[in-house]
Structure formats: C-alpha cells, structure tokens
Coordinates of C-alpha atoms in Angstrom, one line a residue:
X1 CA 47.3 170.3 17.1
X2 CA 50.0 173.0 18.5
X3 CA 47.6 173.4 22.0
X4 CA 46.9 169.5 22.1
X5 CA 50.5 168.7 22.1
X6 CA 52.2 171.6 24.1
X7 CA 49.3 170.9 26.8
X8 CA 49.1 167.0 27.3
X9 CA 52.7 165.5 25.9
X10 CA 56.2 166.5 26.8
X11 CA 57.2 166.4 22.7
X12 CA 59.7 169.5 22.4
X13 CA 59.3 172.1 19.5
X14 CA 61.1 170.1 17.0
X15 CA 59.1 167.3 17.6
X16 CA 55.7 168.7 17.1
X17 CA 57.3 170.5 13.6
X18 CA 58.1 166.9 12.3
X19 CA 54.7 166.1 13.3
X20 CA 53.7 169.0 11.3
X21 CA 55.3 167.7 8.3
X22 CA 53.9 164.3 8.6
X23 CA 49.9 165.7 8.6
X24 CA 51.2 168.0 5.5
X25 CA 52.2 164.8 3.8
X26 CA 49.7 162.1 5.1
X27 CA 47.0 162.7 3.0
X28 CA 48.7 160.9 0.6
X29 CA 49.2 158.0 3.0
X30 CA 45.3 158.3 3.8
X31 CA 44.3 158.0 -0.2
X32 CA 46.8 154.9 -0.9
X33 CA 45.8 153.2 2.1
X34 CA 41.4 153.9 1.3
X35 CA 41.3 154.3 5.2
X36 CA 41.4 157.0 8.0
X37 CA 44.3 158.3 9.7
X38 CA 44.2 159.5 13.3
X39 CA 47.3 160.4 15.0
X40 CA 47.6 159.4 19.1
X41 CA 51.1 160.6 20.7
X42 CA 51.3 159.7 24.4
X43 CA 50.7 161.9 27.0
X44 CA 53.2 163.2 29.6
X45 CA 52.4 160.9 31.8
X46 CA 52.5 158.0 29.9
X47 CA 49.5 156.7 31.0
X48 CA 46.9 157.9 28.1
X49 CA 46.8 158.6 24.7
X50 CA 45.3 161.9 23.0
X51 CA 44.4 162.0 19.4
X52 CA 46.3 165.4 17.8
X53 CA 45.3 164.6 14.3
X54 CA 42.6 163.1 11.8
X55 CA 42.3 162.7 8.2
X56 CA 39.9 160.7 5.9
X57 CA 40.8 159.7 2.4
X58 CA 39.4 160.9 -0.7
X59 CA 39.3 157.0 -2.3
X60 CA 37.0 155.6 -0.1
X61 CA 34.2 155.5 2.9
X62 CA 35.2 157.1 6.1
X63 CA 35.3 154.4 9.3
X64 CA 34.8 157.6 11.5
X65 CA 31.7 159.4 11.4
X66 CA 32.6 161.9 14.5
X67 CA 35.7 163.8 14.9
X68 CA 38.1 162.3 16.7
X69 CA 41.1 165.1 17.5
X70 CA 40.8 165.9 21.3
X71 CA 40.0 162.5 22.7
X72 CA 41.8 160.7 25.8
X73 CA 42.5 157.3 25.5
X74 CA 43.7 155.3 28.7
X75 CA 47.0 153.1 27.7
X76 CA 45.5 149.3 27.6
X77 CA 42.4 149.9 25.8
X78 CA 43.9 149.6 22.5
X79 CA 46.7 147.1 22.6
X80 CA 47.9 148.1 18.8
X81 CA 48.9 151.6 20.0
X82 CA 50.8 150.0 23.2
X83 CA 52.6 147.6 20.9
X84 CA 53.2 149.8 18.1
X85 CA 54.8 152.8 20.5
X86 CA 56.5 150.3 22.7
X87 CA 58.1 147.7 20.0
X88 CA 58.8 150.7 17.4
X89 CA 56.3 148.5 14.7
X90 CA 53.7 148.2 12.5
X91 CA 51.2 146.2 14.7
X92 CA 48.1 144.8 12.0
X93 CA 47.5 141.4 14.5
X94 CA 43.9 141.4 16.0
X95 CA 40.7 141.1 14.3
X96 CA 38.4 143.7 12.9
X97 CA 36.5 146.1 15.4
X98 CA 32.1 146.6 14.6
X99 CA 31.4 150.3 14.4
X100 CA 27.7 150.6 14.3
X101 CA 27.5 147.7 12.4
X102 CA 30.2 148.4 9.7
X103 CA 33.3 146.3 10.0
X104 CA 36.8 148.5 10.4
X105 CA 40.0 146.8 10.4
X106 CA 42.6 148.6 12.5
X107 CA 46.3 148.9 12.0
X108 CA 49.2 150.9 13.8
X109 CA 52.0 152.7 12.6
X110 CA 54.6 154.3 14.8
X111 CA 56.2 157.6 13.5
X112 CA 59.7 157.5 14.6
X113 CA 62.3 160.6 14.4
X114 CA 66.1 160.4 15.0
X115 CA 65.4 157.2 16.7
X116 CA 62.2 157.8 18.6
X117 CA 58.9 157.0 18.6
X118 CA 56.9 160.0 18.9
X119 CA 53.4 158.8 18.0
X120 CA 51.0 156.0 17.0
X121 CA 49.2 156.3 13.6
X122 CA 45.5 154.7 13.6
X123 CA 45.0 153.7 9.8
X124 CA 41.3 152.3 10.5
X125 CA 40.0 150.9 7.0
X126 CA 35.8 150.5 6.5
X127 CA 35.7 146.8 5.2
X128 CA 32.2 147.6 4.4
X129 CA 32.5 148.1 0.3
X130 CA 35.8 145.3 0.2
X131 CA 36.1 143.7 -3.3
X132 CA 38.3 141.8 -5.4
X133 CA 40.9 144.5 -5.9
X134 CA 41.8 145.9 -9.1
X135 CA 45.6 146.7 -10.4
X136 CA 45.1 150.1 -9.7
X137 CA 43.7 149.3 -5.6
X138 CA 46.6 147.0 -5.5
X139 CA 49.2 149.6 -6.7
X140 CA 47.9 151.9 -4.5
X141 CA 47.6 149.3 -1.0
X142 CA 51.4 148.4 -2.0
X143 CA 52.3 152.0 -2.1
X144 CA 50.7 152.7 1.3
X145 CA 52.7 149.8 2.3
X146 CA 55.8 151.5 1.7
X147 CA 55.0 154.7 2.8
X148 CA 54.1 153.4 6.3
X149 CA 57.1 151.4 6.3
X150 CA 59.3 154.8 5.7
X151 CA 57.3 156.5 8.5
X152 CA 57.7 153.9 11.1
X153 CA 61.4 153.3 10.0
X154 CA 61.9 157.6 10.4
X155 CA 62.4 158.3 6.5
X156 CA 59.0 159.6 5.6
X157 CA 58.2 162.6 5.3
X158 CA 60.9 164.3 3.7
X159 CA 62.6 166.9 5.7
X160 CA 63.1 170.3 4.3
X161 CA 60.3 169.2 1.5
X162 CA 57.0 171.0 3.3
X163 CA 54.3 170.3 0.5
X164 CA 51.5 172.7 0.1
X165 CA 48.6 170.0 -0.6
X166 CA 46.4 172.4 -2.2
X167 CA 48.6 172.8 -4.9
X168 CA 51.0 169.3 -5.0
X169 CA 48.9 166.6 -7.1
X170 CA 47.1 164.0 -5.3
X171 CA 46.5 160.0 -6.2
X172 CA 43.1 160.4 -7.5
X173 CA 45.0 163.5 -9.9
X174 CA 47.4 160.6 -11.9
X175 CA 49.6 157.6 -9.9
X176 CA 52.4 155.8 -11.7
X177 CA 54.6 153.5 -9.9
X178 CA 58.2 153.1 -10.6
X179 CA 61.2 150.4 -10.3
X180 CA 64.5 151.4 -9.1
X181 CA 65.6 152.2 -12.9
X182 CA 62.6 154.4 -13.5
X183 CA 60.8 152.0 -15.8
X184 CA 57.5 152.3 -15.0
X185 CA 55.3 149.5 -13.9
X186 CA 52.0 150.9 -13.4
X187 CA 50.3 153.9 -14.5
X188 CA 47.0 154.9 -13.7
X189 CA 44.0 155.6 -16.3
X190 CA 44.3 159.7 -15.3
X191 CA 48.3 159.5 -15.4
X192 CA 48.2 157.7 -18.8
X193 CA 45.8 160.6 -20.0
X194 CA 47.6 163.5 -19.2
X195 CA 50.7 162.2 -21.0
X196 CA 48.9 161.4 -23.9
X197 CA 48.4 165.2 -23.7
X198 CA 51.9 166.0 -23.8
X199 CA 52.0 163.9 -27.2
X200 CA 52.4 160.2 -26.2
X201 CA 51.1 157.8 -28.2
X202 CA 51.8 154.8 -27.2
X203 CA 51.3 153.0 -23.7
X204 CA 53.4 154.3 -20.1
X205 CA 54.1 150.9 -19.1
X206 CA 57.8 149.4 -19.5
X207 CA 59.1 152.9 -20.5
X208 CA 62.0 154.8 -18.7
X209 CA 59.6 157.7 -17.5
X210 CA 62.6 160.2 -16.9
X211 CA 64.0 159.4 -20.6
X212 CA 60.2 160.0 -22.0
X213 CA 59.6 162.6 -20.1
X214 CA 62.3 164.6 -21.2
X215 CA 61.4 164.0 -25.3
X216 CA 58.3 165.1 -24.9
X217 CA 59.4 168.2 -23.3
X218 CA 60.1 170.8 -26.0
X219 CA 63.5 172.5 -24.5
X220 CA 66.8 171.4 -24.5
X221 CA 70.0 171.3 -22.6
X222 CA 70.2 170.9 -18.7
X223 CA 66.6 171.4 -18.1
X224 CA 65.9 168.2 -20.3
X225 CA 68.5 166.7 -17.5
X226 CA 66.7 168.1 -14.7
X227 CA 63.1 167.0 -16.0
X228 CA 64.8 163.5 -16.7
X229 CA 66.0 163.4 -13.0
X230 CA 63.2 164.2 -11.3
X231 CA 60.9 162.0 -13.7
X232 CA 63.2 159.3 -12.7
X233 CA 62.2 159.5 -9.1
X234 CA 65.4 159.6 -7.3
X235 CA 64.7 162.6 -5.1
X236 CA 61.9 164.4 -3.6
X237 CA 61.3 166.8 -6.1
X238 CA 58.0 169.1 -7.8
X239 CA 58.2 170.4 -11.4
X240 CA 56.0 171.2 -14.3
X241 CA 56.7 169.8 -17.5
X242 CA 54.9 171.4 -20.7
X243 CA 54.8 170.2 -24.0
X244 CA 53.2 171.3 -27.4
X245 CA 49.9 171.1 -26.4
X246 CA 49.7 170.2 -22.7
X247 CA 51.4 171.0 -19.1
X248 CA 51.5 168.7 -16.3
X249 CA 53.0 169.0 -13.0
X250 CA 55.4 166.1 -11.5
X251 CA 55.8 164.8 -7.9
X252 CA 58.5 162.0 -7.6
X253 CA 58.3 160.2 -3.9
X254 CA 61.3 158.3 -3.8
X255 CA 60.2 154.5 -2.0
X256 CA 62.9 153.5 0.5
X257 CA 60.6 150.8 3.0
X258 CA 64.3 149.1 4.3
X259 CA 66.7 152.0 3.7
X260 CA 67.5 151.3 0.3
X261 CA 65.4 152.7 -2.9
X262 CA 63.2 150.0 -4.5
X263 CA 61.4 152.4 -6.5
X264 CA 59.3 155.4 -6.9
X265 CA 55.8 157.1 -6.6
X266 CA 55.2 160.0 -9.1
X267 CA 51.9 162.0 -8.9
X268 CA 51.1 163.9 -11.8
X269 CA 48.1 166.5 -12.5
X270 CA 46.8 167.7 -16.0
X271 CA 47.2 171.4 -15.4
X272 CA 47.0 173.0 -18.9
X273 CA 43.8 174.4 -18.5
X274 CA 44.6 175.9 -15.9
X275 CA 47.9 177.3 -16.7
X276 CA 45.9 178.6 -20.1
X277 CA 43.5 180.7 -17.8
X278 CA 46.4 181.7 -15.7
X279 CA 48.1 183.5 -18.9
X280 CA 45.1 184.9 -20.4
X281 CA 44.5 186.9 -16.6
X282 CA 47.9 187.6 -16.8
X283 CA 47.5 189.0 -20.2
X284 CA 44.4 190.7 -19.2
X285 CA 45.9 192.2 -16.4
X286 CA 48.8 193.3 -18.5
X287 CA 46.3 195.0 -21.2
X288 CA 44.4 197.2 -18.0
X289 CA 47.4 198.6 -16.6
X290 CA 48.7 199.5 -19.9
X291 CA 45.5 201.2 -20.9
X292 CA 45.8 203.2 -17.5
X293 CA 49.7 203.6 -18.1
X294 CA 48.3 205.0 -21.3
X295 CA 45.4 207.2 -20.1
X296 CA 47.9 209.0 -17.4
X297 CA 50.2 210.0 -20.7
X298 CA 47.4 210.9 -22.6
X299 CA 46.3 213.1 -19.3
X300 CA 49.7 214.7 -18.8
X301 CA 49.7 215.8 -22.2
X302 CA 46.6 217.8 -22.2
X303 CA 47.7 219.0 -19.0
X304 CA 51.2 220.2 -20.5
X305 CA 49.5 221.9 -23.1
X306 CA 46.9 223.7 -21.4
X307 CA 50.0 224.3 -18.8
X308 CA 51.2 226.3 -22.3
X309 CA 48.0 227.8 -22.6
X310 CA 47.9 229.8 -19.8
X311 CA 51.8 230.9 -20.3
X312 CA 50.4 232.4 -23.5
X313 CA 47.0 234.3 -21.7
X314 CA 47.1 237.8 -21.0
X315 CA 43.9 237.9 -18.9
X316 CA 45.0 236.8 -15.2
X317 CA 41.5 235.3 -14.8
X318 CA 41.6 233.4 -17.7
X319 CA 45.5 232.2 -16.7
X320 CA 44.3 231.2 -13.5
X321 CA 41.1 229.2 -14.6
X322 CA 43.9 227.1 -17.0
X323 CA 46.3 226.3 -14.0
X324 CA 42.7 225.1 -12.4
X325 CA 42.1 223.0 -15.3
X326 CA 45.8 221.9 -15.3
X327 CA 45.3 220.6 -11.2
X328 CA 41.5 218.7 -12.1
X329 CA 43.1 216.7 -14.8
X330 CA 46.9 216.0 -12.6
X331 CA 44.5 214.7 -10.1
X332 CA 42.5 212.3 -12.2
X333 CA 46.6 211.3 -13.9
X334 CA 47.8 210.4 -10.3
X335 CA 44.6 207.7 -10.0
X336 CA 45.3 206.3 -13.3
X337 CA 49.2 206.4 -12.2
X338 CA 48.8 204.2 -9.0
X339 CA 46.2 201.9 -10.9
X340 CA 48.9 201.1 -14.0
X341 CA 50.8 199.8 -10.6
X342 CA 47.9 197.4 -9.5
X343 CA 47.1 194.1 -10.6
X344 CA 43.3 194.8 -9.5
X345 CA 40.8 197.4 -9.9
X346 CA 41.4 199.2 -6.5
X347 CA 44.4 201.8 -5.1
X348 CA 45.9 202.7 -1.6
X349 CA 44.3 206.5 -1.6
X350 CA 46.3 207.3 1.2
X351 CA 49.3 207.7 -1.3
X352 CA 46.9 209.9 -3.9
X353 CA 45.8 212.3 -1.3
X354 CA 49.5 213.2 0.1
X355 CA 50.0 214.0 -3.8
X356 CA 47.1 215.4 -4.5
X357 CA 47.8 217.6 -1.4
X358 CA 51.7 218.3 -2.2
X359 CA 50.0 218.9 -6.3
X360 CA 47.7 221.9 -4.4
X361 CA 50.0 223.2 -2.1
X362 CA 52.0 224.7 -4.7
X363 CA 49.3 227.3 -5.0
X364 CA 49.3 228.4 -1.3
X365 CA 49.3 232.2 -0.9
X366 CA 51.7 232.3 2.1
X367 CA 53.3 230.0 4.6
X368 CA 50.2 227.3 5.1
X369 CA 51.1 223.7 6.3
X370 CA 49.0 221.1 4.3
X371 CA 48.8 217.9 6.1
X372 CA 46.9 214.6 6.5
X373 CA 45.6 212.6 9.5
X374 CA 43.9 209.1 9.7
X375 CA 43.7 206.8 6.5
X376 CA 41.8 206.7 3.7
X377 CA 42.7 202.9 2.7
X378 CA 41.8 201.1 -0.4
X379 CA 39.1 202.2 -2.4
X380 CA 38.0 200.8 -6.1
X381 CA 39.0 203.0 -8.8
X382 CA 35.1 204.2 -9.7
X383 CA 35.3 205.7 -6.0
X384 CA 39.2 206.9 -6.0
X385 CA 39.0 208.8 -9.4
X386 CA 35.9 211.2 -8.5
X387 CA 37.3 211.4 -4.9
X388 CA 40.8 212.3 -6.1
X389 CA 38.7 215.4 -7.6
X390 CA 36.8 216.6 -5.3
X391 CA 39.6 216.4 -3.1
X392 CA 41.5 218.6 -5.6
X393 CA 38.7 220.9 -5.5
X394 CA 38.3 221.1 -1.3
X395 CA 41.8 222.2 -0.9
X396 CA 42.2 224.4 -4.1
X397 CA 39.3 226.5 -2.9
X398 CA 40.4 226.3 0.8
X399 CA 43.9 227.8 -0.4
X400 CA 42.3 230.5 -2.6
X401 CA 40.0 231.6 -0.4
X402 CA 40.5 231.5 3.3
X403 CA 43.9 232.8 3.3
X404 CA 45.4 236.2 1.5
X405 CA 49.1 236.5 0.3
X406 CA 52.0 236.6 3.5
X407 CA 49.3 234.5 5.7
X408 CA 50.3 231.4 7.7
X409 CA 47.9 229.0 8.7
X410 CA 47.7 225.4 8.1
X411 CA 44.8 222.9 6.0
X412 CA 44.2 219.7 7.5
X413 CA 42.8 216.4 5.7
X414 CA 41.5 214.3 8.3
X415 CA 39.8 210.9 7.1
X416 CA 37.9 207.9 9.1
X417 CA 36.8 204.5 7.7
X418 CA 33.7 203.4 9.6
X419 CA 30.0 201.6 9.7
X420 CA 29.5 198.1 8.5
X421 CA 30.9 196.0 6.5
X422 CA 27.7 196.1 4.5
X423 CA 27.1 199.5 4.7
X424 CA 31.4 200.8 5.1
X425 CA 31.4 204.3 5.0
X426 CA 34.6 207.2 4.6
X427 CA 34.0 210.2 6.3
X428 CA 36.3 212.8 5.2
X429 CA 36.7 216.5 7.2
X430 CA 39.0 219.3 5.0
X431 CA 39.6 222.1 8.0
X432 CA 41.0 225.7 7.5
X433 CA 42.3 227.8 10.3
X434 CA 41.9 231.4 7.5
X435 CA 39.0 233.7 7.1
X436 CA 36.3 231.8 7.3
X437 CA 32.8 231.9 5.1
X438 CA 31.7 234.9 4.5
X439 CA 27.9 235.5 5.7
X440 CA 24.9 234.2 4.2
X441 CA 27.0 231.7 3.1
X442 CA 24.9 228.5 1.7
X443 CA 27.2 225.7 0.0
X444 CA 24.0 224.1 -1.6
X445 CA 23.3 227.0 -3.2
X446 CA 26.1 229.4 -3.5
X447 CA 29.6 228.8 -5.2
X448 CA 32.4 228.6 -7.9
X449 CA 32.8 226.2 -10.4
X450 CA 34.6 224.5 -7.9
X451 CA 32.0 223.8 -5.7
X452 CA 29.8 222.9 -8.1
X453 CA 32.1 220.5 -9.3
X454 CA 32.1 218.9 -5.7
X455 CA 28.3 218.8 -5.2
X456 CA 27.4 216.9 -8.3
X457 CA 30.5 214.4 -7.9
X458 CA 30.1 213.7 -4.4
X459 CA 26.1 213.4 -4.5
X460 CA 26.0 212.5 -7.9
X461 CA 28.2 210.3 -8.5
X462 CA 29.4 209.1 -5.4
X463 CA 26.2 208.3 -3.8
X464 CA 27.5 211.3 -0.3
X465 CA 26.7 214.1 1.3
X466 CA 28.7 217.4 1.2
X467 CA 28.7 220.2 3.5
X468 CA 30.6 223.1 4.2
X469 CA 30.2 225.3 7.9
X470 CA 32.3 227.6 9.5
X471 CA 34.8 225.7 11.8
X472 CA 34.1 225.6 15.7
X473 CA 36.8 228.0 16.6
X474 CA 37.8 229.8 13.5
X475 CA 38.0 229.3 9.6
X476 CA 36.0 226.5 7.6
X477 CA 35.1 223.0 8.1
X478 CA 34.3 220.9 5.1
X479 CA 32.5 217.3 5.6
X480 CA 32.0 214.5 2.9
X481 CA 30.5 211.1 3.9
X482 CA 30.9 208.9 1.0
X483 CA 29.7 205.1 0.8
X484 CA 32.7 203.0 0.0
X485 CA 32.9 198.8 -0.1
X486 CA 35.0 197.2 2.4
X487 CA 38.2 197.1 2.7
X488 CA 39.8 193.5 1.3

C-alpha cells in the first residue's frame, strides 16, 4: 500500500497513516457487512482511480475471486466512486453488477479525515447465498451500517487506538450490541457462551453489561469501575475480564453514525484456554531455569570444594590436576548460568567463550593476551555445554604448553558460522604464537587427559572433527568443525 500510494496519489504521510489505521480496523467492517472491501483513492491526476487495498470477510462468499490491489480505474467507469469522492457520501443507488454469473451489489463509502475525502471504499456484497436474514445477520448489517456511517463522517477508526487483529476479538469470536445506557440488545450465541463461562446464568439480553460484567469479575475496587466502564462501551477500550472459572477478553466500539453515541459494539473472545496454556508454559519455563539455576549452585559447590582440595595437596601434580578439575566443571556452571537467564533451550555462546576465556587466562604463565574474533552466536544447550568444554580444554592446554613462565605471546579464538541452513556448520580455529608441537606430534593418537577429553566430545558427542597442526608461521593451530542448527 505504502509504494501504491506514494507513487500514483499526492496523499501526504499523514494521510496514508490514517489509511493505515482504517485497513487495521476494516476487517471488522468487512465481517458485519458479509461483503468485500477494496479501497480506491484517486490518483494525482485526478483522472483514475488505483485500488491500495482489499479485504474479504470471514462471514460469507467472496464477490472477488482475483486480487484486486494494483488496478487503474479511469474516473467515469464506476459512477459510485465519482459520486461517493465528489459528494463526500455513501452512494448504494444503481443496480447489482453480474460477475461471472453471480450477482454482486455494489456500494461506496468515502473515508474522510479532518474534513477530506481521501478515498472510496468498494463494499461489493455476493447476493448469490441472500436469505431471509436472521437476528444475528440483521445485528450485524445494522452494525456495518454504523460503522460506514463513522468512516464517511471522519469518526471511524479511532485515532491513537492501532488494533493488532491477530490478537483483538473478531465478530464470528462473540458480538453483542448495546444501547446508549449499556443495556444490551443483542448478543450472539458465541458471546452468550463465554459469559456463561464467567458464571452467568441467566440470559445477556436487557442487562446493563458494564454493571454484570463487573459482578462477575472476582476483584474489587477501581478495577471493578474500570471493567464496568469499558463493558459499558463508552470509549474505545481492550481488556480481559477473568472470573472463577473462565477469562474473556473485551472490545467496546463506541457507535457514533451522526456525531452523537447511540450505542455500542463489544466483541468478546473465550480465552481461558488459552490463558491456561499460557501459565502452565510459564510455569514450565519457570521450573527449567530454576533446575539450571540449581545445577550451576550445585556445580560451584563441587568446584569450591575440590578448589579446597587442592589447598590441602602436597603433591604439585596432584594440586594442579584439582585446579583442572575446578576449570571443567566452572565451564559447564557458566552454560547452565546463561541458560537459568533464557526462556528457551538455547544461549548467546559468544558471552560463555569471553568467560570461559577470562576463567583460563588466569592460569597464563606470563604476559599472554587471550582474545576472541568472529561470533559464535546461538547454539542449543546440548551443543553449548560440551563446546563450553572443549573450549576449556583448547586454551588450558594452549597456556600450559606452548608458553614457559616470563613469556609473552598472545591465544586467539577465532569462530565462523557457515554452510547451509540444513547442514549450518561452526568452524572454530584456537591459534598459539608459543613453542609449538613438539615432533612426531599426532593429536589422534598422542595426548593428555585433556586432549582426550576433546577428541571423544567433539567427535563423540558433537558429531565434528578435531585437529591440531603446527601454525603457518609459528606455534599451534587447533581446528574444530562442529555441526550446529541454524541460527533462529
């Protein structure tokens, strides 16, 4: 719509966000009306008209089979748009146009803002299915009445009140129709239902729906005000009312078809299933990061006391195999950390490995730099917590190993996301600048704990490849390619 209108009218910014606010709304329109919308606004030459929007209703048969938005229509061809733009009215004289054989009657509404007439609206009802309307059909024709009387006269939509359609109850969800007092006159079948859910049990009609409302709803004190308010229609307003053994969420349309308020549309939806699954993933999500809230506690703890431990060894091996034990379980804490954050099953490893790499630093022999280039970005936690190890295990052995005591040098992390999104891949390079591997060197074969640790992770349990090979220039170069999902 935003192309369509800056390239063939001369409507200004403001005018194609009210415009914007009436296709938000019309839906509604479309529904009460059992016809389809399509919105013509002139061009800037005033000598054609170009259709910007289209909407079919929900209620009934569509009258257009093709889309519509896009098409140029010379002024003249359709006398209802020229006489609903020029005379600022709703034009329904002429008789009903054939559209491969099905019967369409054709009406036009002009939407007017601050006093102009920006567009034409095309309600185009199929009179194919027509039959002796029902109280509900009638209820609903009279409340499209209205409504097209509020857009033509410049009340309707609302301003300020952008509705997110998706979520805002729709006619077919529950209709009831009030008089100015906010005693209700109709109420549909689906409307009557869902208050019987809140605990009414006796009929809608000729109660004060604000005053109801407001008894069934269990609290007290100025929300039973503001719940009687809305209920009551008098403003444009969305709320959810919940009762003992229901929840249903309000939309009061105030109707003002001459300027002054003859009554009200509230649309209502039965959300209490939905608001019971809501709060049992709420619940569920509350349960998982407190078990991970939990496990990093639980992992801090053993890492404290073998911390103790190795205060107490007097073997300097066995001291420094504790303080390694001490760095593989901080590692796995830091991924059960960040996940007692998350609301889903996946972290931001970028933040792990800058701690895991600050956590292993501390252990650096002389003056080495430790840093990290590229991103790792999210990864699930059955990927992140083995990862966050083997990362551990890379860097500690890089720091023990390639450098001695008063060196300087520097250890850099470098990681790149690539491949498809069905096969997404992480390919992760740990370089050292220090000594290098010492000859005969085979990292399949040969190694400490620690590498050992890496090779049955990463090709284990990670499903990737590890190698380690001196570095191009000096020191070592160690390469993991790790199948990961994509990134979400």
């Amino acid at each position: 719509m935003n192309d369509l209108v800056r390239q063939h009218t001369a409507l200004s910014e403001s005018d194609l966000e009210w415009l914007h606010l009436l296709v938000s709304e019309w839906q509604l329109l479309s529904d009460l009306s059992f016809a389809d919308l399509v919105l013509w606004v002139p061009t800037l030459d005033g000598t054609r008209y170009v259709s910007v929007a289209q909407m079919r209703p929900n209620t009934g048969p569509t009258s257009y089979q093709d889309d519509m938005v896009g098409h140029l229509v010379p002024r003249g061809r359709r006398p209802l748009l020229d006489a609903a733009l020029d005379e600022g009215r709703i034009v329904r004289e002429g008789d009903p146009e054939w559209r491969e054989e099905v019967p369409v009657r054709v009406e036009s509404i002009p939407v007017r803002r601050e006093g102009r007439v920006l567009g034409v609206i095309a309600r185009n009802t199929n009179l194919l299915t027509v039959r002796t309307p029902s109280r509900l059909e009638l209820t609903y024709l009279q409340s499209a009445s209205d409504l097209a009387q509020m857009i033509a006269a410049g009340s309707f939509p609302f301003p300020g009140q952008q509705v997110d359609m998706d979520a805002s109850p729709r006619a077919g969800d529950g209709l009831i129709r009030l008089d100015a007092d906010g005693i209700v006159q109709y109420a549909s079948p689906n409307a009557l239902s869902a208050y019987h859910r809140l605990g009414l049990a006796s009929d809608l009609v000729g109660q004060h729906l604000g005053q109801l409302t407001a008894e069934l709803a269990p609290s007290r004190g100025p929300v039973d005000e503001a719940i009687a308010k809305l209920a009551s229609g008098y403003a444009p307003r969305e709320a959810e009312v919940e009762g003992d053994d229901g929840v249903i969420q309000l939309r009061a349309i105030p109707l003002k078809p001459k300027g002054t308020r003859i009554g009200s549309l509230v649309l209502l939806r039965d959300v209490t299933e939905l608001r019971r699954r809501e709060r049992e993933l709420i619940t569920k999500d509350a349960t998982i990061r407190e078990i991970h809230h939990r496990v990093k506690n639980n992992l801090q703890t053993v890492a404290a006391l073998l911390r103790l431990q190795a205060r107490r060894m007097d073997s300097d091996q066995g001291r420094e195999a504790l303080n390694e034990a001490v760095r593989r379980v901080g590692s796995i804490a830091i991924v059960h950390e960040t996940l007692s954050q998350n609301l889903d099953e996946r972290v931001q490893f970028d933040e792990i490995a800058d701690r895991v790499l600050a956590m292993v630093a501390e252990i650096s022999p002389g003056k080495i730099e430790c840093r990290r280039t590229g991103r790792f970005g999210i990864l699930d936690a059955e990927v992140a917590t083995p990862l966050s190890m083997v990362l551990t295990e890379v860097l500690q052995n890089a720091l023990e190993h390639a450098f001695v005591p008063g060196d300087q040098g520097s250890v850099e992390v470098a990681a790149l996301r690539g491949g498809t999104r069905e096969d997404a891949r992480l390919l992760i390079t740990v370089r050292d600048d220090g000594r290098g591997l010492p000859e005969g060197f085979d990292a399949q074969r040969t190694g400490n704990l620690g590498l050992q640790i890496v090779r049955t992770l990463v090709e284990g349990e990670l499903g990737g490849s590890f190698d380690m090979v001196p570095a191009p220039e000096r020191g070592t170069k160690v390469v993991l390619d790790i199948p990961v999902g994509p990134e979400k």
